[in-house]
Amino acid sequence: MSDPELLLGQARRRGLRITEQRAIILRALCELDGHASVERVHSRVAREHPGVARSTVYRTLEKLRDLRILSQTDLGRGCDEYEVVTHLPHHHLVCQGCGRVADLDHAYFAFVGDAVCRDFGFKVVLDHLAIFGLCRECQESRGRSG
Amino acid sequence: MSDPELLLGQARRRGLRITEQRAIILRALCELDGHASVERVHSRVAREHPGVARSTVYRTLEKLRDLRILSQTDLGRGCDEYEVVTHLPHHHLVCQGCGRVADLDHAYFAFVGDAVCRDFGFKVVLDHLAIFGLCRECQESRGRSG
DNA sequence: CTGAATGCAAACAATTTGCATTCAT
DNA sequence: ATGAATGCAAATTGTTTGCATTCAG
């Protein structure tokens, strides 16, 4: 789990005004430890601080994303999810069977980015990609039952 | 542009009941020639056939996608877009500067899929991926002005 | 005929916005 | 002080659904 106080310091140094709500929201995200939707962050926050508006959660996560303290990804669940940026770039394997999300090192994609740049002059932004499929367990259970 | 009548034949053979609305919708998508959102298909349809309900467009495109006559992709524009399936799999380069979408052959990704399968036993479904970045023109114009 | 498809309006879910009030700097 | 952030409720947007009516096979 990332240290929220450290991240708040970073945010302040990058010019973000640190309000009590923003601190609460970032701490909640850190506690959730991993990807979390606005909804999930908001309900976590609400447990201790019911006064914090959902729109504030939206605005805060967006600001922190702009500062590159958080990353935002569509994991195919109908809403975007946020995560504290650690080592970048890294990607995600999303299992369409069980919904689990695994990390995938950038090395797997570096080749693609280079090739596309070389062949088309297209500069790929491969910060944070989600790719979908079936994990080993779900393949096995489908082989039997599905 | 794909031939809608041909596709309708395929759809019928695959068991789809062909209504006048479905024919109209598929023809509209073919005329739009490329990726189109439900919204865009619906307003195209409405020009000539104002009676066709938006929900029918949703349901029809979904059915045609299930039959693999269309593919559905999130191109990062806040809604999914549909496209007639031609050669599969193929992917898309989406320019975040000008919004243009280029095709990208599967060869670029085959390697990633294989490696991930080998290393994690995760079977990637790489039907139709969208990756984002900046095309050559937008890189140049940013170099000057942005 | 008969189950499937349609149109419509209402329901939903995720997100955004306008604005008076509050607050960090 | 003062511009930015908040809470709230209302508005937007994309999508889904229930149901009476219509229609393709």
mmCIF file of C-alpha atoms (C1' of nucleotides) in Angstrom:
data_model
loop_
_atom_site.group_PDB
_atom_site.id
_atom_site.type_symbol
_atom_site.label_atom_id
_atom_site.label_comp_id
_atom_site.label_asym_id
_atom_site.label_seq_id
_atom_site.Cartn_x
_atom_site.Cartn_y
_atom_site.Cartn_z
ATOM 1 C CA MET A 1 0.000 0.000 0.000
ATOM 2 C CA SER A 2 1.278 3.460 -0.913
ATOM 3 C CA ASP A 3 1.771 6.103 1.728
ATOM 4 C CA PRO A 4 -0.944 8.731 1.305
ATOM 5 C CA GLU A 5 0.933 11.392 3.274
ATOM 6 C CA LEU A 6 3.858 11.128 0.918
ATOM 7 C CA LEU A 7 1.562 11.436 -2.061
ATOM 8 C CA LEU A 8 -0.184 14.431 -0.545
ATOM 9 C CA GLY A 9 3.188 16.095 -0.192
ATOM 10 C CA GLN A 10 3.919 15.439 -3.824
ATOM 11 C CA ALA A 11 0.540 16.796 -4.825
ATOM 12 C CA ARG A 12 1.053 19.965 -2.811
ATOM 13 C CA ARG A 13 4.462 20.503 -4.347
ATOM 14 C CA ARG A 14 2.913 20.131 -7.766
ATOM 15 C CA GLY A 15 0.567 22.950 -6.924
ATOM 16 C CA LEU A 16 -2.539 21.186 -5.686
ATOM 17 C CA ARG A 17 -4.469 22.865 -2.937
ATOM 18 C CA ILE A 18 -4.787 20.258 -0.203
ATOM 19 C CA THR A 19 -8.183 20.281 1.425
ATOM 20 C CA GLU A 20 -9.351 17.941 4.135
ATOM 21 C CA GLN A 21 -11.587 16.167 1.619
ATOM 22 C CA ARG A 22 -8.752 15.591 -0.796
ATOM 23 C CA ALA A 23 -6.623 14.083 1.942
ATOM 24 C CA ILE A 24 -9.481 11.830 3.003
ATOM 25 C CA ILE A 25 -10.106 10.704 -0.543
ATOM 26 C CA LEU A 26 -6.496 9.905 -1.272
ATOM 27 C CA ARG A 27 -6.143 8.010 2.003
ATOM 28 C CA ALA A 28 -9.231 5.989 1.175
ATOM 29 C CA LEU A 29 -7.853 5.083 -2.230
ATOM 30 C CA CYS A 30 -4.595 3.986 -0.649
ATOM 31 C CA GLU A 31 -6.451 1.810 1.831
ATOM 32 C CA LEU A 32 -8.375 0.156 -0.957
ATOM 33 C CA ASP A 33 -4.998 -0.772 -2.337
ATOM 34 C CA GLY A 34 -5.391 -1.425 -6.015
ATOM 35 C CA HIS A 35 -7.913 -0.337 -8.590
ATOM 36 C CA ALA A 36 -10.984 1.407 -7.323
ATOM 37 C CA SER A 37 -13.918 3.094 -8.986
ATOM 38 C CA VAL A 38 -15.283 6.460 -7.910
ATOM 39 C CA GLU A 39 -18.184 4.576 -6.389
ATOM 40 C CA ARG A 40 -15.933 2.379 -4.293
ATOM 41 C CA VAL A 41 -13.769 5.259 -3.129
ATOM 42 C CA HIS A 42 -16.813 7.301 -2.301
ATOM 43 C CA SER A 43 -18.457 4.629 -0.205
ATOM 44 C CA ARG A 44 -15.198 3.950 1.592
ATOM 45 C CA VAL A 45 -14.897 7.647 2.352
ATOM 46 C CA ALA A 46 -18.525 7.803 3.422
ATOM 47 C CA ARG A 47 -18.009 5.231 6.169
ATOM 48 C CA GLU A 48 -16.048 7.766 8.191
ATOM 49 C CA HIS A 49 -16.979 10.999 6.474
ATOM 50 C CA PRO A 50 -20.528 10.903 5.164
ATOM 51 C CA GLY A 51 -20.384 14.583 4.303
ATOM 52 C CA VAL A 52 -18.010 14.230 1.381
ATOM 53 C CA ALA A 53 -19.886 14.652 -1.880
ATOM 54 C CA ARG A 54 -19.565 12.197 -4.680
ATOM 55 C CA SER A 55 -18.789 15.027 -7.070
ATOM 56 C CA THR A 56 -15.825 15.951 -4.902
ATOM 57 C CA VAL A 57 -14.526 12.421 -5.298
ATOM 58 C CA TYR A 58 -14.870 12.726 -9.061
ATOM 59 C CA ARG A 59 -13.095 16.070 -9.102
ATOM 60 C CA THR A 60 -10.334 15.018 -6.758
ATOM 61 C CA LEU A 61 -9.451 11.781 -8.502
ATOM 62 C CA GLU A 62 -9.420 13.641 -11.790
ATOM 63 C CA LYS A 63 -7.035 16.285 -10.426
ATOM 64 C CA LEU A 64 -4.718 13.662 -8.995
ATOM 65 C CA ARG A 65 -4.769 11.874 -12.310
ATOM 66 C CA ASP A 66 -3.819 15.091 -14.077
ATOM 67 C CA LEU A 67 -0.853 15.370 -11.740
ATOM 68 C CA ARG A 68 0.074 11.787 -12.625
ATOM 69 C CA ILE A 69 -0.265 10.712 -9.031
ATOM 70 C CA LEU A 70 -3.059 8.409 -10.047
ATOM 71 C CA SER A 71 -3.710 6.530 -13.224
ATOM 72 C CA GLN A 72 -7.120 5.956 -14.678
ATOM 73 C CA THR A 73 -8.021 2.819 -16.585
ATOM 74 C CA ASP A 74 -11.071 1.237 -18.087
ATOM 75 C CA LEU A 75 -11.029 -2.334 -16.919
ATOM 76 C CA GLY A 76 -14.191 -3.146 -18.781
ATOM 77 C CA ARG A 77 -16.466 -2.857 -15.785
ATOM 78 C CA GLY A 78 -18.564 0.011 -16.990
ATOM 79 C CA CYS A 79 -16.657 2.697 -15.166
ATOM 80 C CA ASP A 80 -13.110 3.919 -14.930
ATOM 81 C CA GLU A 81 -10.900 2.880 -12.073
ATOM 82 C CA TYR A 82 -8.080 4.713 -10.381
ATOM 83 C CA GLU A 83 -4.846 3.442 -8.959
ATOM 84 C CA VAL A 84 -1.792 5.035 -7.366
ATOM 85 C CA VAL A 85 0.965 5.318 -9.918
ATOM 86 C CA THR A 86 3.939 3.241 -8.915
ATOM 87 C CA HIS A 87 6.318 1.957 -11.527
ATOM 88 C CA LEU A 88 5.277 3.057 -14.950
ATOM 89 C CA PRO A 89 4.358 1.941 -17.437
ATOM 90 C CA HIS A 90 2.645 -1.231 -16.427
ATOM 91 C CA HIS A 91 -0.438 -2.929 -17.775
ATOM 92 C CA HIS A 92 -3.208 -5.231 -16.734
ATOM 93 C CA LEU A 93 -4.555 -8.620 -17.619
ATOM 94 C CA VAL A 94 -8.256 -8.659 -16.910
ATOM 95 C CA CYS A 95 -9.871 -12.061 -16.687
ATOM 96 C CA GLN A 96 -13.318 -12.062 -18.236
ATOM 97 C CA GLY A 97 -14.180 -15.188 -16.312
ATOM 98 C CA CYS A 98 -13.492 -14.257 -12.713
ATOM 99 C CA GLY A 99 -12.786 -10.550 -13.059
ATOM 100 C CA ARG A 100 -9.376 -10.702 -11.447
ATOM 101 C CA VAL A 101 -6.791 -8.167 -12.542
ATOM 102 C CA ALA A 102 -3.114 -9.024 -12.786
ATOM 103 C CA ASP A 103 -0.242 -6.700 -13.533
ATOM 104 C CA LEU A 104 1.753 -7.071 -16.697
ATOM 105 C CA ASP A 105 5.167 -5.593 -17.147
ATOM 106 C CA HIS A 106 5.713 -3.047 -19.872
ATOM 107 C CA ALA A 107 8.361 -5.221 -21.465
ATOM 108 C CA TYR A 108 5.608 -7.179 -23.161
ATOM 109 C CA PHE A 109 4.403 -4.099 -24.973
ATOM 110 C CA ALA A 110 7.576 -2.170 -25.520
ATOM 111 C CA PHE A 111 8.123 -4.085 -28.720
ATOM 112 C CA VAL A 112 4.717 -3.147 -30.083
ATOM 113 C CA GLY A 113 5.213 0.510 -29.288
ATOM 114 C CA ASP A 114 8.581 0.576 -30.977
ATOM 115 C CA ALA A 115 7.354 -1.217 -34.059
ATOM 116 C CA VAL A 116 4.346 1.030 -34.502
ATOM 117 C CA CYS A 117 6.477 4.104 -34.079
ATOM 118 C CA ARG A 118 9.003 2.828 -36.574
ATOM 119 C CA ASP A 119 6.455 1.730 -39.163
ATOM 120 C CA PHE A 120 3.858 4.491 -38.950
ATOM 121 C CA GLY A 121 5.477 7.339 -37.081
ATOM 122 C CA PHE A 122 2.644 6.905 -34.610
ATOM 123 C CA LYS A 123 3.814 7.562 -31.089
ATOM 124 C CA VAL A 124 1.921 5.169 -28.897
ATOM 125 C CA VAL A 125 1.070 6.197 -25.371
ATOM 126 C CA LEU A 126 1.200 2.858 -23.655
ATOM 127 C CA ASP A 127 0.920 4.029 -20.097
ATOM 128 C CA HIS A 128 -1.585 1.762 -18.811
ATOM 129 C CA LEU A 129 -3.316 -0.724 -20.971
ATOM 130 C CA ALA A 130 -5.905 -3.301 -20.046
ATOM 131 C CA ILE A 131 -6.110 -6.452 -22.067
ATOM 132 C CA PHE A 132 -8.770 -9.058 -21.660
ATOM 133 C CA GLY A 133 -8.879 -12.800 -21.719
ATOM 134 C CA LEU A 134 -9.152 -15.866 -19.525
ATOM 135 C CA CYS A 135 -6.815 -16.791 -16.713
ATOM 136 C CA ARG A 136 -5.552 -20.327 -16.375
ATOM 137 C CA GLU A 137 -8.150 -21.323 -13.789
ATOM 138 C CA CYS A 138 -11.062 -20.015 -15.808
ATOM 139 C CA GLN A 139 -9.846 -21.772 -18.930
ATOM 140 C CA GLU A 140 -9.800 -25.030 -17.011
ATOM 141 C CA SER A 141 -13.234 -24.594 -15.500
ATOM 142 C CA ARG A 142 -14.654 -23.701 -18.919
ATOM 143 C CA GLY A 143 -13.029 -26.753 -20.412
ATOM 144 C CA ARG A 144 -15.012 -28.867 -17.967
ATOM 145 C CA SER A 145 -18.344 -27.148 -17.542
ATOM 146 C CA GLY A 146 -18.778 -24.209 -19.943
ATOM 147 C CA MET B 1 -17.604 -0.085 -47.976
ATOM 148 C CA SER B 2 -19.079 -3.482 -47.193
ATOM 149 C CA ASP B 3 -22.143 -4.729 -49.012
ATOM 150 C CA PRO B 4 -25.088 -4.665 -46.610
ATOM 151 C CA GLU B 5 -27.172 -7.089 -48.653
ATOM 152 C CA LEU B 6 -24.449 -9.684 -48.440
ATOM 153 C CA LEU B 7 -24.189 -9.203 -44.711
ATOM 154 C CA LEU B 8 -27.947 -9.449 -44.297
ATOM 155 C CA GLY B 9 -27.809 -12.776 -46.096
ATOM 156 C CA GLN B 10 -25.134 -13.979 -43.716
ATOM 157 C CA ALA B 11 -27.139 -12.810 -40.756
ATOM 158 C CA ARG B 12 -30.250 -14.607 -41.979
ATOM 159 C CA ARG B 13 -28.307 -17.796 -42.537
ATOM 160 C CA ARG B 14 -26.983 -17.535 -39.003
ATOM 161 C CA GLY B 15 -30.533 -17.482 -37.773
ATOM 162 C CA LEU B 16 -31.290 -13.786 -37.425
ATOM 163 C CA ARG B 17 -34.806 -12.688 -38.204
ATOM 164 C CA ILE B 18 -34.438 -9.931 -40.765
ATOM 165 C CA THR B 19 -36.833 -7.090 -40.188
ATOM 166 C CA GLU B 20 -37.069 -3.933 -42.231
ATOM 167 C CA GLN B 21 -35.490 -2.007 -39.346
ATOM 168 C CA ARG B 22 -32.530 -4.330 -39.108
ATOM 169 C CA ALA B 23 -31.884 -3.992 -42.817
ATOM 170 C CA ILE B 24 -32.094 -0.213 -42.565
ATOM 171 C CA ILE B 25 -29.720 -0.145 -39.611
ATOM 172 C CA LEU B 26 -27.128 -2.360 -41.207
ATOM 173 C CA ARG B 27 -27.275 -0.369 -44.434
ATOM 174 C CA ALA B 28 -26.769 2.825 -42.491
ATOM 175 C CA LEU B 29 -23.736 1.410 -40.726
ATOM 176 C CA CYS B 30 -22.268 0.349 -44.057
ATOM 177 C CA GLU B 31 -22.816 3.806 -45.496
ATOM 178 C CA LEU B 32 -21.053 5.357 -42.546
ATOM 179 C CA ASP B 33 -18.140 3.180 -43.526
ATOM 180 C CA GLY B 34 -15.942 2.713 -40.503
ATOM 181 C CA HIS B 35 -16.550 2.980 -36.799
ATOM 182 C CA ALA B 36 -19.862 4.410 -35.724
ATOM 183 C CA SER B 37 -21.562 4.857 -32.398
ATOM 184 C CA VAL B 38 -25.182 3.953 -31.765
ATOM 185 C CA GLU B 39 -25.905 7.654 -31.782
ATOM 186 C CA ARG B 40 -24.362 8.163 -35.189
ATOM 187 C CA VAL B 41 -26.083 5.148 -36.689
ATOM 188 C CA HIS B 42 -29.380 6.193 -35.206
ATOM 189 C CA SER B 43 -29.262 9.718 -36.556
ATOM 190 C CA ARG B 44 -28.209 8.451 -39.963
ATOM 191 C CA VAL B 45 -31.152 6.065 -39.928
ATOM 192 C CA ALA B 46 -33.473 8.814 -38.741
ATOM 193 C CA ARG B 47 -32.769 10.975 -41.776
ATOM 194 C CA GLU B 48 -34.780 8.589 -43.928
ATOM 195 C CA HIS B 49 -36.672 6.601 -41.330
ATOM 196 C CA PRO B 50 -37.538 8.735 -38.345
ATOM 197 C CA GLY B 51 -39.704 5.982 -36.910
ATOM 198 C CA VAL B 52 -36.861 3.654 -35.986
ATOM 199 C CA ALA B 53 -36.346 3.684 -32.248
ATOM 200 C CA ARG B 54 -32.972 4.202 -30.711
ATOM 201 C CA SER B 55 -33.458 1.079 -28.616
ATOM 202 C CA THR B 56 -33.900 -0.912 -31.797
ATOM 203 C CA VAL B 57 -30.542 0.368 -32.973
ATOM 204 C CA TYR B 58 -28.978 -0.759 -29.703
ATOM 205 C CA ARG B 59 -30.578 -4.174 -29.909
ATOM 206 C CA THR B 60 -29.774 -4.694 -33.563
ATOM 207 C CA LEU B 61 -26.121 -3.736 -33.359
ATOM 208 C CA GLU B 62 -25.772 -5.979 -30.335
ATOM 209 C CA LYS B 63 -27.316 -8.942 -32.168
ATOM 210 C CA LEU B 64 -25.097 -8.412 -35.179
ATOM 211 C CA ARG B 65 -22.116 -8.245 -32.878
ATOM 212 C CA ASP B 66 -23.120 -11.532 -31.278
ATOM 213 C CA LEU B 67 -23.179 -13.071 -34.747
ATOM 214 C CA ARG B 68 -19.697 -11.656 -35.311
ATOM 215 C CA ILE B 69 -20.905 -9.629 -38.245
ATOM 216 C CA LEU B 70 -19.970 -6.496 -36.381
ATOM 217 C CA SER B 71 -17.281 -5.795 -33.876
ATOM 218 C CA GLN B 72 -17.662 -3.459 -30.944
ATOM 219 C CA THR B 73 -14.797 -1.374 -29.618
ATOM 220 C CA ASP B 74 -14.238 1.341 -27.100
ATOM 221 C CA LEU B 75 -12.219 3.956 -28.898
ATOM 222 C CA GLY B 76 -12.055 6.174 -25.862
ATOM 223 C CA ARG B 77 -14.861 8.446 -26.938
ATOM 224 C CA GLY B 78 -17.240 7.704 -24.128
ATOM 225 C CA CYS B 79 -19.299 5.188 -26.022
ATOM 226 C CA ASP B 80 -18.720 1.977 -27.891
ATOM 227 C CA GLU B 81 -18.443 1.956 -31.642
ATOM 228 C CA TYR B 82 -19.382 -0.696 -34.154
ATOM 229 C CA GLU B 83 -17.726 -1.701 -37.352
ATOM 230 C CA VAL B 84 -18.308 -4.384 -39.972
ATOM 231 C CA VAL B 85 -15.949 -7.273 -39.368
ATOM 232 C CA THR B 86 -13.564 -7.744 -42.233
ATOM 233 C CA HIS B 87 -10.256 -9.435 -41.621
ATOM 234 C CA LEU B 88 -9.837 -10.439 -38.016
ATOM 235 C CA PRO B 89 -8.191 -9.806 -35.754
ATOM 236 C CA HIS B 90 -7.147 -6.262 -36.404
ATOM 237 C CA HIS B 91 -6.589 -3.369 -34.077
ATOM 238 C CA HIS B 92 -6.725 0.382 -34.020
ATOM 239 C CA LEU B 93 -4.414 3.284 -33.461
ATOM 240 C CA VAL B 94 -6.428 6.163 -32.067
ATOM 241 C CA CYS B 95 -4.821 9.577 -32.268
ATOM 242 C CA GLN B 96 -5.546 11.631 -29.179
ATOM 243 C CA GLY B 97 -4.699 14.775 -31.082
ATOM 244 C CA CYS B 98 -6.966 14.655 -34.114
ATOM 245 C CA GLY B 99 -9.136 11.680 -33.244
ATOM 246 C CA ARG B 100 -8.347 9.754 -36.404
ATOM 247 C CA VAL B 101 -8.423 5.982 -36.224
ATOM 248 C CA ALA B 102 -6.027 3.833 -38.226
ATOM 249 C CA ASP B 103 -6.005 0.078 -38.566
ATOM 250 C CA LEU B 104 -3.197 -1.984 -37.154
ATOM 251 C CA ASP B 105 -2.510 -5.499 -38.215
ATOM 252 C CA HIS B 106 -2.687 -8.273 -35.673
ATOM 253 C CA ALA B 107 0.914 -9.240 -36.342
ATOM 254 C CA TYR B 108 1.995 -6.437 -34.027
ATOM 255 C CA PHE B 109 0.190 -8.024 -31.117
ATOM 256 C CA ALA B 110 0.513 -11.700 -31.840
ATOM 257 C CA PHE B 111 3.842 -11.722 -30.040
ATOM 258 C CA VAL B 112 2.372 -10.220 -26.890
ATOM 259 C CA GLY B 113 -0.454 -12.721 -26.816
ATOM 260 C CA ASP B 114 1.912 -15.626 -27.215
ATOM 261 C CA ALA B 115 4.293 -14.395 -24.556
ATOM 262 C CA VAL B 116 1.563 -13.775 -22.020
ATOM 263 C CA CYS B 117 0.083 -17.177 -22.669
ATOM 264 C CA ARG B 118 3.457 -18.841 -22.311
ATOM 265 C CA ASP B 119 4.481 -16.976 -19.164
ATOM 266 C CA PHE B 120 1.216 -16.804 -17.243
ATOM 267 C CA GLY B 121 -1.099 -19.306 -18.850
ATOM 268 C CA PHE B 122 -3.370 -16.340 -19.473
ATOM 269 C CA LYS B 123 -5.186 -16.676 -22.755
ATOM 270 C CA VAL B 124 -5.499 -13.212 -24.170
ATOM 271 C CA VAL B 125 -8.476 -12.336 -26.310
ATOM 272 C CA LEU B 126 -6.937 -9.844 -28.673
ATOM 273 C CA ASP B 127 -9.768 -9.456 -31.112
ATOM 274 C CA HIS B 128 -9.955 -5.850 -31.421
ATOM 275 C CA LEU B 129 -7.774 -3.594 -29.405
ATOM 276 C CA ALA B 130 -7.565 0.170 -29.424
ATOM 277 C CA ILE B 131 -4.322 1.807 -28.503
ATOM 278 C CA PHE B 132 -3.855 5.505 -28.084
ATOM 279 C CA GLY B 133 -1.178 7.982 -28.941
ATOM 280 C CA LEU B 134 -0.257 10.729 -31.350
ATOM 281 C CA CYS B 135 -0.038 10.406 -35.099
ATOM 282 C CA ARG B 136 2.889 11.864 -36.956
ATOM 283 C CA GLU B 137 1.066 15.060 -37.915
ATOM 284 C CA CYS B 138 -0.093 15.769 -34.390
ATOM 285 C CA GLN B 139 3.374 15.190 -33.001
ATOM 286 C CA GLU B 140 4.728 17.764 -35.395
ATOM 287 C CA SER B 141 2.078 20.352 -34.662
ATOM 288 C CA ARG B 142 2.631 19.880 -30.932
ATOM 289 C CA GLY B 143 6.338 20.265 -31.401
ATOM 290 C CA ARG B 144 5.690 23.709 -32.859
ATOM 291 C CA SER B 145 2.749 25.094 -30.934
ATOM 292 C CA GLY B 146 1.718 22.862 -28.021
ATOM 293 C "C1'" DC C 1 -49.983 -18.879 -35.866
ATOM 294 C "C1'" DT C 2 -46.409 -17.812 -32.554
ATOM 295 C "C1'" DG C 3 -42.496 -16.336 -30.585
ATOM 296 C "C1'" DA C 4 -39.524 -12.653 -31.632
ATOM 297 C "C1'" DA C 5 -38.918 -7.688 -32.662
ATOM 298 C "C1'" DT C 6 -40.510 -2.931 -32.295
ATOM 299 C "C1'" DG C 7 -41.679 1.717 -30.373
ATOM 300 C "C1'" DC C 8 -42.261 4.196 -26.610
ATOM 301 C "C1'" DA C 9 -41.606 5.985 -22.305
ATOM 302 C "C1'" DA C 10 -39.731 5.285 -18.131
ATOM 303 C "C1'" DA C 11 -35.813 3.571 -15.449
ATOM 304 C "C1'" DC C 12 -30.876 3.392 -14.742
ATOM 305 C "C1'" DA C 13 -26.095 4.322 -14.035
ATOM 306 C "C1'" DA C 14 -22.106 7.066 -14.520
ATOM 307 C "C1'" DT C 15 -20.778 11.509 -14.778
ATOM 308 C "C1'" DT C 16 -21.033 16.618 -15.089
ATOM 309 C "C1'" DT C 17 -22.547 21.147 -13.957
ATOM 310 C "C1'" DG C 18 -24.402 25.610 -11.777
ATOM 311 C "C1'" DC C 19 -24.189 28.052 -7.911
ATOM 312 C "C1'" DA C 20 -24.196 29.735 -3.174
ATOM 313 C "C1'" DT C 21 -21.129 28.818 0.630
ATOM 314 C "C1'" DT C 22 -16.672 27.652 2.663
ATOM 315 C "C1'" DC C 23 -11.796 27.388 2.852
ATOM 316 C "C1'" DA C 24 -6.510 27.028 1.756
ATOM 317 C "C1'" DT C 25 -3.095 29.819 0.768
ATOM 318 C "C1'" DA D 1 -8.548 38.741 0.616
ATOM 319 C "C1'" DT D 2 -9.459 35.921 -3.153
ATOM 320 C "C1'" DG D 3 -9.651 32.484 -6.262
ATOM 321 C "C1'" DA D 4 -10.317 27.706 -5.790
ATOM 322 C "C1'" DA D 5 -12.906 23.826 -3.716
ATOM 323 C "C1'" DT D 6 -17.144 21.968 -1.739
ATOM 324 C "C1'" DG D 7 -21.959 20.194 -1.227
ATOM 325 C "C1'" DC D 8 -26.038 19.762 -3.146
ATOM 326 C "C1'" DA D 9 -29.402 19.042 -6.436
ATOM 327 C "C1'" DA D 10 -30.459 19.142 -11.022
ATOM 328 C "C1'" DA D 11 -29.034 18.156 -15.668
ATOM 329 C "C1'" DT D 12 -26.677 15.196 -19.138
ATOM 330 C "C1'" DT D 13 -25.438 11.184 -21.471
ATOM 331 C "C1'" DG D 14 -25.301 6.459 -22.730
ATOM 332 C "C1'" DT D 15 -27.813 2.475 -22.143
ATOM 333 C "C1'" DT D 16 -31.409 -0.805 -20.579
ATOM 334 C "C1'" DT D 17 -36.010 -2.404 -19.673
ATOM 335 C "C1'" DG D 18 -41.208 -3.407 -19.384
ATOM 336 C "C1'" DC D 19 -44.909 -3.900 -22.040
ATOM 337 C "C1'" DA D 20 -48.586 -3.527 -25.464
ATOM 338 C "C1'" DT D 21 -48.525 -3.886 -30.413
ATOM 339 C "C1'" DT D 22 -46.734 -5.612 -34.786
ATOM 340 C "C1'" DC D 23 -44.494 -8.778 -37.786
ATOM 341 C "C1'" DA D 24 -41.179 -12.515 -39.964
ATOM 342 C "C1'" DG D 25 -40.929 -17.088 -40.670
#
